[in-house]
PDB file of C-alpha atoms in Angstrom:
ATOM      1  CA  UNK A   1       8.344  13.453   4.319  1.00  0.00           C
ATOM      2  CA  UNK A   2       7.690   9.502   4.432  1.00  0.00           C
ATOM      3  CA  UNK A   3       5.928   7.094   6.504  1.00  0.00           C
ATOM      4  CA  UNK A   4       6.067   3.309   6.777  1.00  0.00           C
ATOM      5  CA  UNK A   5       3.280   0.989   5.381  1.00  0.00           C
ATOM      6  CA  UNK A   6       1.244   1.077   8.523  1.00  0.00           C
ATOM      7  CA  UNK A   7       0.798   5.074   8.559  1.00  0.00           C
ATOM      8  CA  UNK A   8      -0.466   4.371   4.249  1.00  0.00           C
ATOM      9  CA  UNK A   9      -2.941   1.846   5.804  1.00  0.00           C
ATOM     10  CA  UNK A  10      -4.396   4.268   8.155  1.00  0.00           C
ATOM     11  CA  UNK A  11      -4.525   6.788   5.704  1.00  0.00           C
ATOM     12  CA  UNK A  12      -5.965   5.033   2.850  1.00  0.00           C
ATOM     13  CA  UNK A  13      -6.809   1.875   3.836  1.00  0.00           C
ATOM     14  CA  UNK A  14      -8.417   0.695   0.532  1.00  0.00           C
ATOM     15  CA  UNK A  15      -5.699   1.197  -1.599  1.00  0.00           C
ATOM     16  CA  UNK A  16      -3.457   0.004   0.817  1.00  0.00           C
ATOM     17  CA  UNK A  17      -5.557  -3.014   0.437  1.00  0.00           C
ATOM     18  CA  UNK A  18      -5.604  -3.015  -3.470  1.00  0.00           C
ATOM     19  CA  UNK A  19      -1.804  -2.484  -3.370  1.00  0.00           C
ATOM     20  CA  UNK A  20      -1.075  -5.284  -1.025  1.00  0.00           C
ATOM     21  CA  UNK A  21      -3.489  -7.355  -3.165  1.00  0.00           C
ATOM     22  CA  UNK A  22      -1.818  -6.344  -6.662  1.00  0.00           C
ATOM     23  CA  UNK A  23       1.851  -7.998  -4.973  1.00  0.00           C
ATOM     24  CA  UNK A  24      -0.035 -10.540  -3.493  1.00  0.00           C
ATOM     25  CA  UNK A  25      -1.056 -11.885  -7.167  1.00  0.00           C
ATOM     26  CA  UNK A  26       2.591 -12.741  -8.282  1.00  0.00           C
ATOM     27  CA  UNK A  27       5.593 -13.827  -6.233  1.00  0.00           C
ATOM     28  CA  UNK A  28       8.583 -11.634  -8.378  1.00  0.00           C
ATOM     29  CA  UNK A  29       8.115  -7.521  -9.147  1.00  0.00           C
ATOM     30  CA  UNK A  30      10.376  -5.130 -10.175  1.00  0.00           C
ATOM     31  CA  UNK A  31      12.677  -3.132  -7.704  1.00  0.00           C
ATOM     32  CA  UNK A  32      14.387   0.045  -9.080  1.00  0.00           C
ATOM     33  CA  UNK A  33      17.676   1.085  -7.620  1.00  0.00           C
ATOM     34  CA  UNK A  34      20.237   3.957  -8.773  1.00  0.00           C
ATOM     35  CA  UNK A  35      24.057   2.915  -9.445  1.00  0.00           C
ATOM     36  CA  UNK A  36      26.828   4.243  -9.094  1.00  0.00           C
ATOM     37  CA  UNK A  37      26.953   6.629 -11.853  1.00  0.00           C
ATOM     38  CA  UNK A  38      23.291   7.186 -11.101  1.00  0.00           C
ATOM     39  CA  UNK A  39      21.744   5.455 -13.694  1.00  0.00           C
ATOM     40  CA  UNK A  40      18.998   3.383 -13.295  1.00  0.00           C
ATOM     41  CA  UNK A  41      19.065  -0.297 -12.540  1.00  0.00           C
ATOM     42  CA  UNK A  42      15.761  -2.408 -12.604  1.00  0.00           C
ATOM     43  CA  UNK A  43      15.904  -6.102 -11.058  1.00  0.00           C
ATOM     44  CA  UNK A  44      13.006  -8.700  -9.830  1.00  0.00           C
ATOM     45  CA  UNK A  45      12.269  -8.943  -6.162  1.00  0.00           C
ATOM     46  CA  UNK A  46      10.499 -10.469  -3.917  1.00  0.00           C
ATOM     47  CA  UNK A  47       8.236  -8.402  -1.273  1.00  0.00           C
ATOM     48  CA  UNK A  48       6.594  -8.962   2.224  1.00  0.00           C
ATOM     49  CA  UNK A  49       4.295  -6.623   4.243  1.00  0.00           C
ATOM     50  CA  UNK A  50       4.737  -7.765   7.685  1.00  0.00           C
ATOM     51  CA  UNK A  51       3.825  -6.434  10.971  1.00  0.00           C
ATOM     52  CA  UNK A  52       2.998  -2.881   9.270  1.00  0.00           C
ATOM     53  CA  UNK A  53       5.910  -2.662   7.343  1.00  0.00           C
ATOM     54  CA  UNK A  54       7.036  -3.265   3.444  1.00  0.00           C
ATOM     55  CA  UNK A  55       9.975  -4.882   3.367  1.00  0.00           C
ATOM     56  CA  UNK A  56      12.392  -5.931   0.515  1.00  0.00           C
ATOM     57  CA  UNK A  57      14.965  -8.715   1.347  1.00  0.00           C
ATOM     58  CA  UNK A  58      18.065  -8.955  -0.607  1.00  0.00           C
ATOM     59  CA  UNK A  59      20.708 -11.651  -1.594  1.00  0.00           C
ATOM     60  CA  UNK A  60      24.137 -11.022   0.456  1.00  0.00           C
ATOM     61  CA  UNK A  61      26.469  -8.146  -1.668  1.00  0.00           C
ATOM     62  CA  UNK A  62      23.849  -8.500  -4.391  1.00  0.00           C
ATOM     63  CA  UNK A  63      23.866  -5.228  -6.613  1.00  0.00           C
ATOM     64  CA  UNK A  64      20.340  -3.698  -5.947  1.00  0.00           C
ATOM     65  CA  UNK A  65      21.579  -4.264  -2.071  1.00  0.00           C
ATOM     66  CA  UNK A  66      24.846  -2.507  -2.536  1.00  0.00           C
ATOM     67  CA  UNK A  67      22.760   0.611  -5.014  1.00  0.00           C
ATOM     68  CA  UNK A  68      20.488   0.501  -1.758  1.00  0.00           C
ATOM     69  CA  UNK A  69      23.265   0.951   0.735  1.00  0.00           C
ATOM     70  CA  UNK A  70      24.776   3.889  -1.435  1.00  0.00           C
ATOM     71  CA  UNK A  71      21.698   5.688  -2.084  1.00  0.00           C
ATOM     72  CA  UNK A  72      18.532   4.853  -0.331  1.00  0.00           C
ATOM     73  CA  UNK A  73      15.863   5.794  -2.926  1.00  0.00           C
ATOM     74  CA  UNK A  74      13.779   2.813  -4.622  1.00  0.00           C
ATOM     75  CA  UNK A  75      11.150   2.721  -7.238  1.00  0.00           C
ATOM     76  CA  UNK A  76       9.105  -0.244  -6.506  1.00  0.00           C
ATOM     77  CA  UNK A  77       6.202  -1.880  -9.554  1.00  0.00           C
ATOM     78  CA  UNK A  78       3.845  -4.658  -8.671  1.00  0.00           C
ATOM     79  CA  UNK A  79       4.253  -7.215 -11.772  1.00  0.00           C
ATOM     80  CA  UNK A  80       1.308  -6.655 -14.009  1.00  0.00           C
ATOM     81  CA  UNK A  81       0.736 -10.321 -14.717  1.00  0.00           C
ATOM     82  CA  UNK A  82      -0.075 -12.145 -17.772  1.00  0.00           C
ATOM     83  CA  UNK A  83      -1.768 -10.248 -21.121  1.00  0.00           C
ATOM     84  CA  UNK A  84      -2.784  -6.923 -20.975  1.00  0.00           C
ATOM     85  CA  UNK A  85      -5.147  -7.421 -18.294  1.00  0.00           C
ATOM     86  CA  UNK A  86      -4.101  -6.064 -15.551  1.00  0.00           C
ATOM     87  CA  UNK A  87      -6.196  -6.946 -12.801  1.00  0.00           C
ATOM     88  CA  UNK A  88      -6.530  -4.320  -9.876  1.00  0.00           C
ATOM     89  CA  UNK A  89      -4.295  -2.209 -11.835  1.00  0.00           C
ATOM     90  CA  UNK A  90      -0.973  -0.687 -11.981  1.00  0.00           C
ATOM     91  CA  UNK A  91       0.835  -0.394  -8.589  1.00  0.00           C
ATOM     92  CA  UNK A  92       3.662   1.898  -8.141  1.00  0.00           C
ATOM     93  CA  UNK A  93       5.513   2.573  -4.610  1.00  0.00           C
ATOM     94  CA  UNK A  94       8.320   4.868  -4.056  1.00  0.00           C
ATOM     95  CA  UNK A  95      10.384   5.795  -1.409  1.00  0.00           C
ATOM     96  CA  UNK A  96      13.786   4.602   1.109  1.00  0.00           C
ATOM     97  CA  UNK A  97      14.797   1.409   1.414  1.00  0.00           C
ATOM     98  CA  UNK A  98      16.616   1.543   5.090  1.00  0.00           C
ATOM     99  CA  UNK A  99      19.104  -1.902   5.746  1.00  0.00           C
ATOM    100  CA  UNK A 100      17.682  -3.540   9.113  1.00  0.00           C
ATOM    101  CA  UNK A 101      20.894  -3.898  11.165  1.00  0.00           C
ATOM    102  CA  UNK A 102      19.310  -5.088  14.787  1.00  0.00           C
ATOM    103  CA  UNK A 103      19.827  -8.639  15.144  1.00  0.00           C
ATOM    104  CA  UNK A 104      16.170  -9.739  16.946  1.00  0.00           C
ATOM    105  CA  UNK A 105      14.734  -7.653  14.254  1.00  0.00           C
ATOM    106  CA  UNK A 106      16.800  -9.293  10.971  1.00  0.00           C
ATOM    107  CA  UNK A 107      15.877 -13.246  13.096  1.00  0.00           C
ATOM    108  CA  UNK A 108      12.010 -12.301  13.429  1.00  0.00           C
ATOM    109  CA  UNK A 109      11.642 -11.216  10.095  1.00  0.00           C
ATOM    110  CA  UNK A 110      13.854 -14.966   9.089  1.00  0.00           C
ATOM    111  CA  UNK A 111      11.657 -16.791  11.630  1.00  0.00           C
ATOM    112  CA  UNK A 112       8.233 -15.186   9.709  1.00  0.00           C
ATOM    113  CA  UNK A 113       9.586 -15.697   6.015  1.00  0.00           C
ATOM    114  CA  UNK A 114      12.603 -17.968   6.479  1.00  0.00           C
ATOM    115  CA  UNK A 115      14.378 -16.459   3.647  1.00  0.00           C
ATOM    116  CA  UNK A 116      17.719 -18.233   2.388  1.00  0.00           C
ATOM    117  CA  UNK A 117      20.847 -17.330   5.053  1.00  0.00           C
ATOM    118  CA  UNK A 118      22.268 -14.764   5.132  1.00  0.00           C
ATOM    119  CA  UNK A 119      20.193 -12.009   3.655  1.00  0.00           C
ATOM    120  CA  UNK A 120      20.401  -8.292   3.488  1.00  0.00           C
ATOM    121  CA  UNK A 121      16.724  -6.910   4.614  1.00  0.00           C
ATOM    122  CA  UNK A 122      15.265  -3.295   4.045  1.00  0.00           C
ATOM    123  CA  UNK A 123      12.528  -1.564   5.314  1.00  0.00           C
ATOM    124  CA  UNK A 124      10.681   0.707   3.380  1.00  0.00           C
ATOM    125  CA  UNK A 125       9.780   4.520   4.117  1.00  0.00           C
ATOM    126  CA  UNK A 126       7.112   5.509   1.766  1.00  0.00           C
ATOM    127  CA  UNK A 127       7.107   8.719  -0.567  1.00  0.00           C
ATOM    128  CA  UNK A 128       4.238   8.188  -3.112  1.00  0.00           C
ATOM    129  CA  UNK A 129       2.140   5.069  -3.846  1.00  0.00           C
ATOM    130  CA  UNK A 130       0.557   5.553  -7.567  1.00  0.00           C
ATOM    131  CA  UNK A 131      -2.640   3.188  -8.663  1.00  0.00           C
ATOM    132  CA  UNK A 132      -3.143   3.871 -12.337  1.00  0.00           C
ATOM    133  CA  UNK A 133      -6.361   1.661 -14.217  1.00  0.00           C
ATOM    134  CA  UNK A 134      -8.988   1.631 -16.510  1.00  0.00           C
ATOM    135  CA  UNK A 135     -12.896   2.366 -15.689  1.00  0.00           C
ATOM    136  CA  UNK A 136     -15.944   1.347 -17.469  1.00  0.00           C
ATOM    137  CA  UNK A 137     -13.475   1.184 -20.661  1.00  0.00           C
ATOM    138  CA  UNK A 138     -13.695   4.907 -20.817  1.00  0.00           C
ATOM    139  CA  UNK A 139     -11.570   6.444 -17.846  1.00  0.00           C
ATOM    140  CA  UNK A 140      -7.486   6.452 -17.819  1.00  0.00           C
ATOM    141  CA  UNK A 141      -7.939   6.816 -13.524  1.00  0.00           C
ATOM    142  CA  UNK A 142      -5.157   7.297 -11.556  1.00  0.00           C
ATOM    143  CA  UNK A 143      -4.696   7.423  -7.723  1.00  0.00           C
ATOM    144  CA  UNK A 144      -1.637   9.293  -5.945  1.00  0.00           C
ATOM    145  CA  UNK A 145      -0.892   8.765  -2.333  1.00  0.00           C
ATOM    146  CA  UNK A 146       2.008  11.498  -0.759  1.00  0.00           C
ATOM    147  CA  UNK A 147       2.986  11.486   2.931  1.00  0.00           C
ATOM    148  CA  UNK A 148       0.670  14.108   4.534  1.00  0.00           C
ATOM    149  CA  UNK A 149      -1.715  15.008   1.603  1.00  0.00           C
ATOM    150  CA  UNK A 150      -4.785  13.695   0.652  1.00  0.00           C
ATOM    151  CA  UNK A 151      -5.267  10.933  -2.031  1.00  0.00           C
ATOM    152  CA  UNK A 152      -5.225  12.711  -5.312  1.00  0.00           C
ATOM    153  CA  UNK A 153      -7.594  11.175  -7.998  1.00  0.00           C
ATOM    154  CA  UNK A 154      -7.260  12.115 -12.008  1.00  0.00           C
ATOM    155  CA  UNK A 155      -9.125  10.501 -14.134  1.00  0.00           C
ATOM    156  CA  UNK A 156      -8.704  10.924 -18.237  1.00  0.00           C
ATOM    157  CA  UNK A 157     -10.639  10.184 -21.146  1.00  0.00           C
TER     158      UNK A 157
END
């Protein structure tokens, strides 16, 4: 099962907010793709949420495009910043990355961002958004978001 970003807003609307938050603090994260051979590849990208929707926009033929094209599944990590700080926490999303073919579409999302020409866009189709941080210096506490169930909290010593 997955949803788009607007159905994980409804849902959980404060994480939703510390997610968008957490990839609002840096410009370039890192995008996880499978090749070929189904190994992993890990590259920096650049995200939007736009119009209830996460989307991931690509240079044209570049290789986490082409992985996404093959096979749709993405790991997605909000860059932790500087130190060992960590503010917010550790965001983790997961899920498809479908290519945006439509034309009015591709030109609204161009007209909003005005991304370098041409570009290969993606939406995204969630499958688990993961919060993991510290509390009062004591608690490991992590928060799990899956289409259709409830958030999951775990919190360690």
């Amino acid at each position: 099962m997955t949803e788009n970003w607007a159905v994980f807003t409804e849902a959980e609307p404060d994480l939703a907010r510390t997610a968008e938050e957490r990839f609002g603090a840096f410009t370039h994260h890192v995008l996880a793709t499978l090749r070929k051979d189904g190994s992993p590849r890990t590259t920096g990208l650049e995200v939007r949420f736009l119009n209830g929707e996460l989307w991931l926009g690509m240079m044209p033929d570049s290789l986490k495009a082409l992985d996404l094209r093959r096979d749709p599944r993405f790991a997605l990590q909000a860059n932790p910043g500087e130190g060992q700080s960590m503010g917010g926490g550790d965001v983790r999303i997961a899920g498809r990355a479908i290519e945006v073919e439509d034309p009015k579409q591709k030109a609204a999302y161009g007209e909003e961002v005005e991304p370098p020409e041409p570009f290969h866009l993606f939406r995204t189709e969630l499958t688990e958004v993961v919060r993991t941080y510290v509390e009062d210096d004591k608690y490991l506490v992590v928060q799990i978001w899956q289409p259709g169930m409830p958030l999951r909290t775990i919190k360690r010593t």
